[in-house]
mmCIF file of C-alpha atoms in Angstrom:
data_model
loop_
_atom_site.group_PDB
_atom_site.id
_atom_site.type_symbol
_atom_site.label_atom_id
_atom_site.label_comp_id
_atom_site.label_asym_id
_atom_site.label_seq_id
_atom_site.Cartn_x
_atom_site.Cartn_y
_atom_site.Cartn_z
ATOM 1 C CA MET A 1 -13.922 11.733 17.702
ATOM 2 C CA SER A 2 -15.692 13.981 14.900
ATOM 3 C CA ASP A 3 -15.186 17.385 13.738
ATOM 4 C CA GLN A 4 -18.268 19.633 13.984
ATOM 5 C CA ARG A 5 -17.365 21.201 10.785
ATOM 6 C CA GLU A 6 -17.372 17.919 8.834
ATOM 7 C CA PRO A 7 -20.358 16.968 6.663
ATOM 8 C CA PRO A 8 -23.119 15.395 8.516
ATOM 9 C CA TRP A 9 -23.463 12.561 6.129
ATOM 10 C CA LEU A 10 -19.733 11.628 7.066
ATOM 11 C CA THR A 11 -20.499 11.693 10.868
ATOM 12 C CA SER A 12 -23.545 9.510 10.260
ATOM 13 C CA LEU A 13 -21.635 7.056 8.040
ATOM 14 C CA VAL A 14 -18.890 6.572 10.640
ATOM 15 C CA ALA A 15 -21.438 6.118 13.355
ATOM 16 C CA HIS A 16 -23.115 3.340 11.496
ATOM 17 C CA GLU A 17 -19.948 1.802 10.034
ATOM 18 C CA PRO A 18 -16.777 2.271 12.204
ATOM 19 C CA LYS A 19 -14.865 0.447 9.428
ATOM 20 C CA ALA A 20 -15.318 3.329 6.998
ATOM 21 C CA PRO A 21 -12.355 5.527 8.079
ATOM 22 C CA TYR A 22 -9.950 2.611 7.466
ATOM 23 C CA MET A 23 -11.642 1.050 4.345
ATOM 24 C CA ALA A 24 -12.859 4.135 2.474
ATOM 25 C CA PRO A 25 -9.533 5.789 1.680
ATOM 26 C CA TYR A 26 -8.069 2.377 0.328
ATOM 27 C CA MET A 27 -11.263 1.670 -1.652
ATOM 28 C CA ALA A 28 -11.186 5.206 -3.141
ATOM 29 C CA TYR A 29 -7.526 4.777 -4.001
ATOM 30 C CA LEU A 30 -8.298 1.496 -5.860
ATOM 31 C CA LEU A 31 -11.280 2.877 -7.755
ATOM 32 C CA LEU A 32 -9.466 6.042 -8.679
ATOM 33 C CA LEU A 33 -6.988 3.818 -10.576
ATOM 34 C CA MET A 34 -9.504 3.950 -13.364
ATOM 35 C CA LEU A 35 -8.282 7.393 -14.191
ATOM 36 C CA ASN A 36 -5.352 5.690 -15.950
ATOM 37 C CA ASP A 37 -7.818 4.523 -18.479
ATOM 38 C CA VAL A 38 -9.565 7.849 -18.822
ATOM 39 C CA PHE A 39 -6.492 9.906 -19.851
ATOM 40 C CA PRO A 40 -4.367 9.243 -22.978
ATOM 41 C CA THR A 41 -0.850 7.827 -22.508
ATOM 42 C CA SER A 42 0.717 11.196 -22.968
ATOM 43 C CA LEU A 43 -1.223 12.563 -20.130
ATOM 44 C CA ARG A 44 -0.973 9.641 -17.589
ATOM 45 C CA TRP A 45 1.120 11.647 -15.407
ATOM 46 C CA LEU A 46 -1.733 14.120 -15.086
ATOM 47 C CA ALA A 47 -3.930 11.060 -14.178
ATOM 48 C CA ILE A 48 -1.606 10.075 -11.476
ATOM 49 C CA LEU A 49 -1.354 13.545 -9.830
ATOM 50 C CA LEU A 50 -5.263 13.845 -9.943
ATOM 51 C CA HIS A 51 -5.305 10.265 -8.340
ATOM 52 C CA ILE A 52 -3.009 11.404 -5.601
ATOM 53 C CA ALA A 53 -5.000 14.581 -4.922
ATOM 54 C CA LEU A 54 -8.483 12.893 -4.854
ATOM 55 C CA ALA A 55 -7.412 9.929 -2.661
ATOM 56 C CA SER A 56 -5.688 12.365 -0.369
ATOM 57 C CA TYR A 57 -8.875 14.250 -0.071
ATOM 58 C CA VAL A 58 -10.888 11.178 0.713
ATOM 59 C CA THR A 59 -8.322 10.252 3.427
ATOM 60 C CA TRP A 60 -8.319 13.838 4.870
ATOM 61 C CA LEU A 61 -12.019 13.714 5.271
ATOM 62 C CA PHE A 62 -11.779 10.832 7.757
ATOM 63 C CA ARG A 63 -8.754 12.342 9.609
ATOM 64 C CA HIS A 64 -10.762 12.992 12.865
ATOM 65 C CA HIS A 65 -11.923 9.236 13.106
ATOM 66 C CA LEU A 66 -8.474 7.706 13.207
ATOM 67 C CA PRO A 67 -6.503 7.037 16.400
ATOM 68 C CA PRO A 68 -3.177 8.773 16.989
ATOM 69 C CA LEU A 69 -0.737 7.506 14.452
ATOM 70 C CA GLY A 70 2.239 7.191 16.854
ATOM 71 C CA ARG A 71 5.852 8.166 16.719
ATOM 72 C CA PRO A 72 7.833 8.161 13.445
ATOM 73 C CA HIS A 73 10.969 6.194 14.668
ATOM 74 C CA TRP A 74 12.717 7.585 11.718
ATOM 75 C CA ILE A 75 15.940 5.580 11.837
ATOM 76 C CA LEU A 76 14.345 2.316 12.427
ATOM 77 C CA ALA A 77 11.731 3.015 9.687
ATOM 78 C CA ILE A 78 14.304 3.960 7.093
ATOM 79 C CA VAL A 79 16.548 0.877 7.977
ATOM 80 C CA VAL A 80 13.615 -1.579 7.971
ATOM 81 C CA GLY A 81 12.331 0.036 4.621
ATOM 82 C CA LEU A 82 15.677 -0.433 2.907
ATOM 83 C CA ILE A 83 15.837 -4.025 4.080
ATOM 84 C CA ALA A 84 12.339 -4.593 2.785
ATOM 85 C CA ALA A 85 13.318 -3.165 -0.630
ATOM 86 C CA TRP A 86 16.407 -5.314 -0.756
ATOM 87 C CA GLY A 87 14.465 -8.351 0.178
ATOM 88 C CA TRP A 88 11.676 -7.717 -2.367
ATOM 89 C CA VAL A 89 14.249 -7.561 -5.204
ATOM 90 C CA ALA A 90 16.565 -10.280 -3.966
ATOM 91 C CA GLY A 91 13.810 -12.495 -2.961
ATOM 92 C CA GLN A 92 12.065 -12.182 -6.366
ATOM 93 C CA HIS A 93 15.135 -13.008 -8.373
ATOM 94 C CA ALA A 94 15.835 -16.002 -6.064
ATOM 95 C CA VAL A 95 12.339 -17.518 -6.809
ATOM 96 C CA ASN A 96 12.237 -16.730 -10.519
ATOM 97 C CA GLY A 97 12.343 -19.931 -12.528
ATOM 98 C CA VAL A 98 11.874 -22.155 -9.447
ATOM 99 C CA VAL A 99 8.965 -24.518 -10.391
ATOM 100 C CA ILE A 100 7.089 -26.557 -7.780
ATOM 101 C CA ALA A 101 4.082 -28.749 -8.764
ATOM 102 C CA GLY A 102 4.095 -27.158 -12.296
ATOM 103 C CA HIS A 103 4.076 -23.577 -10.968
ATOM 104 C CA ASP A 104 6.848 -20.938 -11.432
ATOM 105 C CA LEU A 105 7.151 -19.390 -7.958
ATOM 106 C CA GLY A 106 8.357 -16.255 -9.392
ATOM 107 C CA GLY A 107 5.601 -16.168 -11.843
ATOM 108 C CA TRP A 108 2.028 -14.847 -11.611
ATOM 109 C CA LEU A 109 -0.035 -15.951 -8.675
ATOM 110 C CA PRO A 110 -1.596 -19.421 -9.424
ATOM 111 C CA PHE A 111 -5.272 -19.303 -10.109
ATOM 112 C CA TYR A 112 -5.306 -15.638 -10.205
ATOM 113 C CA PRO A 113 -6.818 -13.991 -13.355
ATOM 114 C CA GLY A 114 -4.508 -12.382 -15.795
ATOM 115 C CA SER A 115 -0.858 -12.804 -16.231
ATOM 116 C CA ALA A 116 2.435 -10.910 -15.452
ATOM 117 C CA LYS A 117 3.377 -8.432 -18.167
ATOM 118 C CA PRO A 118 6.201 -6.097 -16.984
ATOM 119 C CA TYR A 119 5.691 -2.609 -18.347
ATOM 120 C CA ASN A 120 8.664 -0.719 -19.715
ATOM 121 C CA PRO A 121 7.686 3.103 -19.884
ATOM 122 C CA HIS A 122 10.523 3.709 -22.315
ATOM 123 C CA VAL A 123 8.346 2.092 -24.850
ATOM 124 C CA ASP A 124 5.648 4.778 -24.533
ATOM 125 C CA TYR A 125 7.764 7.827 -23.454
ATOM 126 C CA GLY A 126 11.157 7.282 -24.849
ATOM 127 C CA ASP A 127 14.155 8.499 -22.912
ATOM 128 C CA GLY A 128 13.395 12.238 -22.637
ATOM 129 C CA ALA A 129 11.352 14.545 -20.504
ATOM 130 C CA ALA A 130 8.064 12.801 -21.002
ATOM 131 C CA PHE A 131 9.671 9.484 -19.547
ATOM 132 C CA TRP A 132 10.895 11.462 -16.440
ATOM 133 C CA VAL A 133 7.688 13.401 -15.966
ATOM 134 C CA TYR A 134 5.765 10.094 -15.791
ATOM 135 C CA VAL A 135 8.226 8.263 -13.612
ATOM 136 C CA SER A 136 8.459 11.215 -11.238
ATOM 137 C CA ALA A 137 4.594 11.259 -10.965
ATOM 138 C CA LYS A 138 4.479 7.438 -10.294
ATOM 139 C CA ILE A 139 7.262 7.640 -7.688
ATOM 140 C CA THR A 140 5.623 10.546 -5.996
ATOM 141 C CA ARG A 141 2.293 8.429 -5.673
ATOM 142 C CA ALA A 142 4.174 5.421 -4.469
ATOM 143 C CA CYS A 143 5.840 7.370 -1.669
ATOM 144 C CA THR A 144 2.840 9.589 -0.582
ATOM 145 C CA ILE A 145 -0.649 8.414 -0.732
ATOM 146 C CA VAL A 146 0.100 4.706 -1.253
ATOM 147 C CA PRO A 147 1.784 4.246 2.173
ATOM 148 C CA ILE A 148 -0.888 6.187 3.850
ATOM 149 C CA VAL A 149 -3.967 4.345 2.589
ATOM 150 C CA GLU A 150 -2.351 1.064 2.575
ATOM 151 C CA GLU A 151 -1.164 1.244 6.244
ATOM 152 C CA ILE A 152 -4.427 2.598 7.447
ATOM 153 C CA PHE A 153 -6.129 -0.301 5.783
ATOM 154 C CA TRP A 154 -3.666 -3.195 6.432
ATOM 155 C CA ARG A 155 -2.086 -2.393 9.722
ATOM 156 C CA GLY A 156 -4.744 -0.116 11.272
ATOM 157 C CA PHE A 157 -7.703 -2.224 10.213
ATOM 158 C CA ILE A 158 -7.027 -5.742 8.842
ATOM 159 C CA LEU A 159 -4.693 -6.900 11.606
ATOM 160 C CA ARG A 160 -7.427 -5.882 14.161
ATOM 161 C CA ALA A 161 -10.198 -7.323 11.893
ATOM 162 C CA PHE A 162 -8.617 -10.774 12.125
ATOM 163 C CA VAL A 163 -8.919 -10.755 15.838
ATOM 164 C CA ASN A 164 -12.490 -9.448 15.930
ATOM 165 C CA TRP A 165 -14.281 -8.437 12.647
ATOM 166 C CA ASP A 166 -17.509 -7.108 14.144
ATOM 167 C CA ARG A 167 -15.956 -5.123 17.048
ATOM 168 C CA PHE A 168 -12.353 -4.455 15.446
ATOM 169 C CA GLU A 169 -12.311 -0.920 17.055
ATOM 170 C CA LYS A 170 -12.292 -2.523 20.408
ATOM 171 C CA VAL A 171 -9.064 -4.498 19.664
ATOM 172 C CA PRO A 172 -6.158 -2.541 21.224
ATOM 173 C CA TRP A 173 -3.724 -0.852 18.697
ATOM 174 C CA GLY A 174 -1.017 -3.405 17.791
ATOM 175 C CA GLN A 175 -2.394 -6.333 19.824
ATOM 176 C CA PHE A 176 -0.564 -9.422 18.534
ATOM 177 C CA ALA A 177 -2.318 -12.534 17.109
ATOM 178 C CA TRP A 178 -0.721 -15.232 14.901
ATOM 179 C CA ARG A 179 -3.753 -15.432 12.778
ATOM 180 C CA ALA A 180 -3.555 -11.753 12.064
ATOM 181 C CA MET A 181 0.128 -11.883 11.520
ATOM 182 C CA ILE A 182 0.065 -14.708 8.960
ATOM 183 C CA GLY A 183 -3.374 -14.273 7.568
ATOM 184 C CA SER A 184 -2.921 -10.675 6.503
ATOM 185 C CA ALA A 185 0.496 -11.615 4.936
ATOM 186 C CA LEU A 186 -1.189 -14.382 2.930
ATOM 187 C CA ILE A 187 -4.097 -12.221 1.595
ATOM 188 C CA SER A 188 -1.461 -9.562 0.705
ATOM 189 C CA VAL A 189 -0.820 -11.674 -2.392
ATOM 190 C CA ILE A 190 -4.008 -10.386 -3.990
ATOM 191 C CA GLN A 191 -2.427 -6.923 -4.103
ATOM 192 C CA HIS A 192 0.777 -8.273 -5.516
ATOM 193 C CA PRO A 193 0.116 -11.162 -7.825
ATOM 194 C CA ALA A 194 3.305 -10.772 -9.824
ATOM 195 C CA ASN A 195 5.457 -10.835 -6.675
ATOM 196 C CA TRP A 196 3.199 -12.893 -4.391
ATOM 197 C CA ILE A 197 6.062 -14.885 -2.575
ATOM 198 C CA VAL A 198 8.018 -11.808 -1.596
ATOM 199 C CA SER A 199 4.890 -10.024 -0.692
ATOM 200 C CA ILE A 200 4.236 -12.528 2.079
ATOM 201 C CA GLY A 201 7.706 -12.016 3.387
ATOM 202 C CA CYS A 202 7.399 -8.127 3.229
ATOM 203 C CA TRP A 203 4.074 -8.164 5.103
ATOM 204 C CA LEU A 204 5.360 -10.374 7.815
ATOM 205 C CA LEU A 205 8.240 -8.000 8.225
ATOM 206 C CA PHE A 206 5.947 -4.879 8.366
ATOM 207 C CA ASN A 207 3.541 -6.575 10.630
ATOM 208 C CA ALA A 208 6.345 -7.479 13.046
ATOM 209 C CA LEU A 209 7.483 -3.867 13.014
ATOM 210 C CA PHE A 210 3.975 -2.578 13.709
ATOM 211 C CA TYR A 211 3.513 -5.104 16.652
ATOM 212 C CA TRP A 212 6.650 -3.898 18.060
ATOM 213 C CA LYS A 213 6.448 -0.252 17.884
ATOM 214 C CA LYS A 214 2.548 0.041 17.619
ATOM 215 C CA SER A 215 3.010 3.182 15.393
ATOM 216 C CA LEU A 216 1.197 3.502 12.084
ATOM 217 C CA LEU A 217 3.328 6.608 11.324
ATOM 218 C CA CYS A 218 6.393 4.543 11.495
ATOM 219 C CA LEU A 219 4.955 1.938 9.046
ATOM 220 C CA MET A 220 3.984 4.736 6.656
ATOM 221 C CA ILE A 221 7.525 5.960 6.668
ATOM 222 C CA THR A 222 8.871 2.352 6.156
ATOM 223 C CA HIS A 223 6.461 1.720 3.354
ATOM 224 C CA ALA A 224 7.328 4.977 1.714
ATOM 225 C CA VAL A 225 11.177 4.331 2.007
ATOM 226 C CA THR A 226 10.630 0.744 0.592
ATOM 227 C CA ASN A 227 8.839 2.056 -2.372
ATOM 228 C CA LEU A 228 11.295 4.706 -3.158
ATOM 229 C CA ALA A 229 14.237 2.563 -2.886
ATOM 230 C CA LEU A 230 12.489 -0.106 -4.924
ATOM 231 C CA TYR A 231 11.494 2.354 -7.719
ATOM 232 C CA ILE A 232 15.194 3.941 -7.747
ATOM 233 C CA TYR A 233 16.534 0.642 -8.299
ATOM 234 C CA VAL A 234 14.005 -0.170 -11.129
ATOM 235 C CA VAL A 235 14.793 2.988 -12.949
ATOM 236 C CA ARG A 236 18.553 2.801 -12.611
ATOM 237 C CA ALA A 237 18.686 -0.978 -13.297
ATOM 238 C CA GLY A 238 15.940 -1.225 -15.853
ATOM 239 C CA ASP A 239 14.475 -4.076 -13.955
ATOM 240 C CA TRP A 240 10.781 -3.390 -14.979
ATOM 241 C CA GLN A 241 9.272 -6.569 -13.534
ATOM 242 C CA PHE A 242 9.027 -4.473 -10.319
ATOM 243 C CA TRP A 243 7.395 -1.429 -11.846
#
């Protein structure tokens, strides 16, 4: 469904490419990460807020082309979100230092470019107001736009694309398929190369919840709770490998 007030180019884009409403917000979010390199370190909080605003705007543009998001299932979403955050931390610590075939399971994703370098914001911002402004901005992003664009992309699109890439929109919301359940979890490691083992487990959990409740809104809340709990732990414990 389209809105007569929306730009004609957007209506035309969606008509020619039904994947756009699901992919564009996520792609815009990723591209706008470059704002971190444009602003000086002292203004990185401003880059994050601008990132939230622009990515939110792109998502809002496509709002009329998304199916109903479903019910929130608040209690279940909060419980599963907390379990996922606990599993992310406990799982990562469990595999750190475990070496199989010469690869540390807790290290950087094998064959992935780059390396894991935990960032401690105290180094750049000290312990005062500048630190808390930056941390608050990053947590806000992790609990707002991140769950929205990622759930639209991963649960709303990728799970169905594994079933039928060319006609994904014809796949019913939450239709179960093992190749989608496992395949999406495996490719999630590209997004989390420093925590790739626990990423697989988290995605399996999120996928299972979506297949059960068939509610994207529930998953957005779950994802937000997971990120909030995880970042609160990181700041309180100083365990910056998860930042």
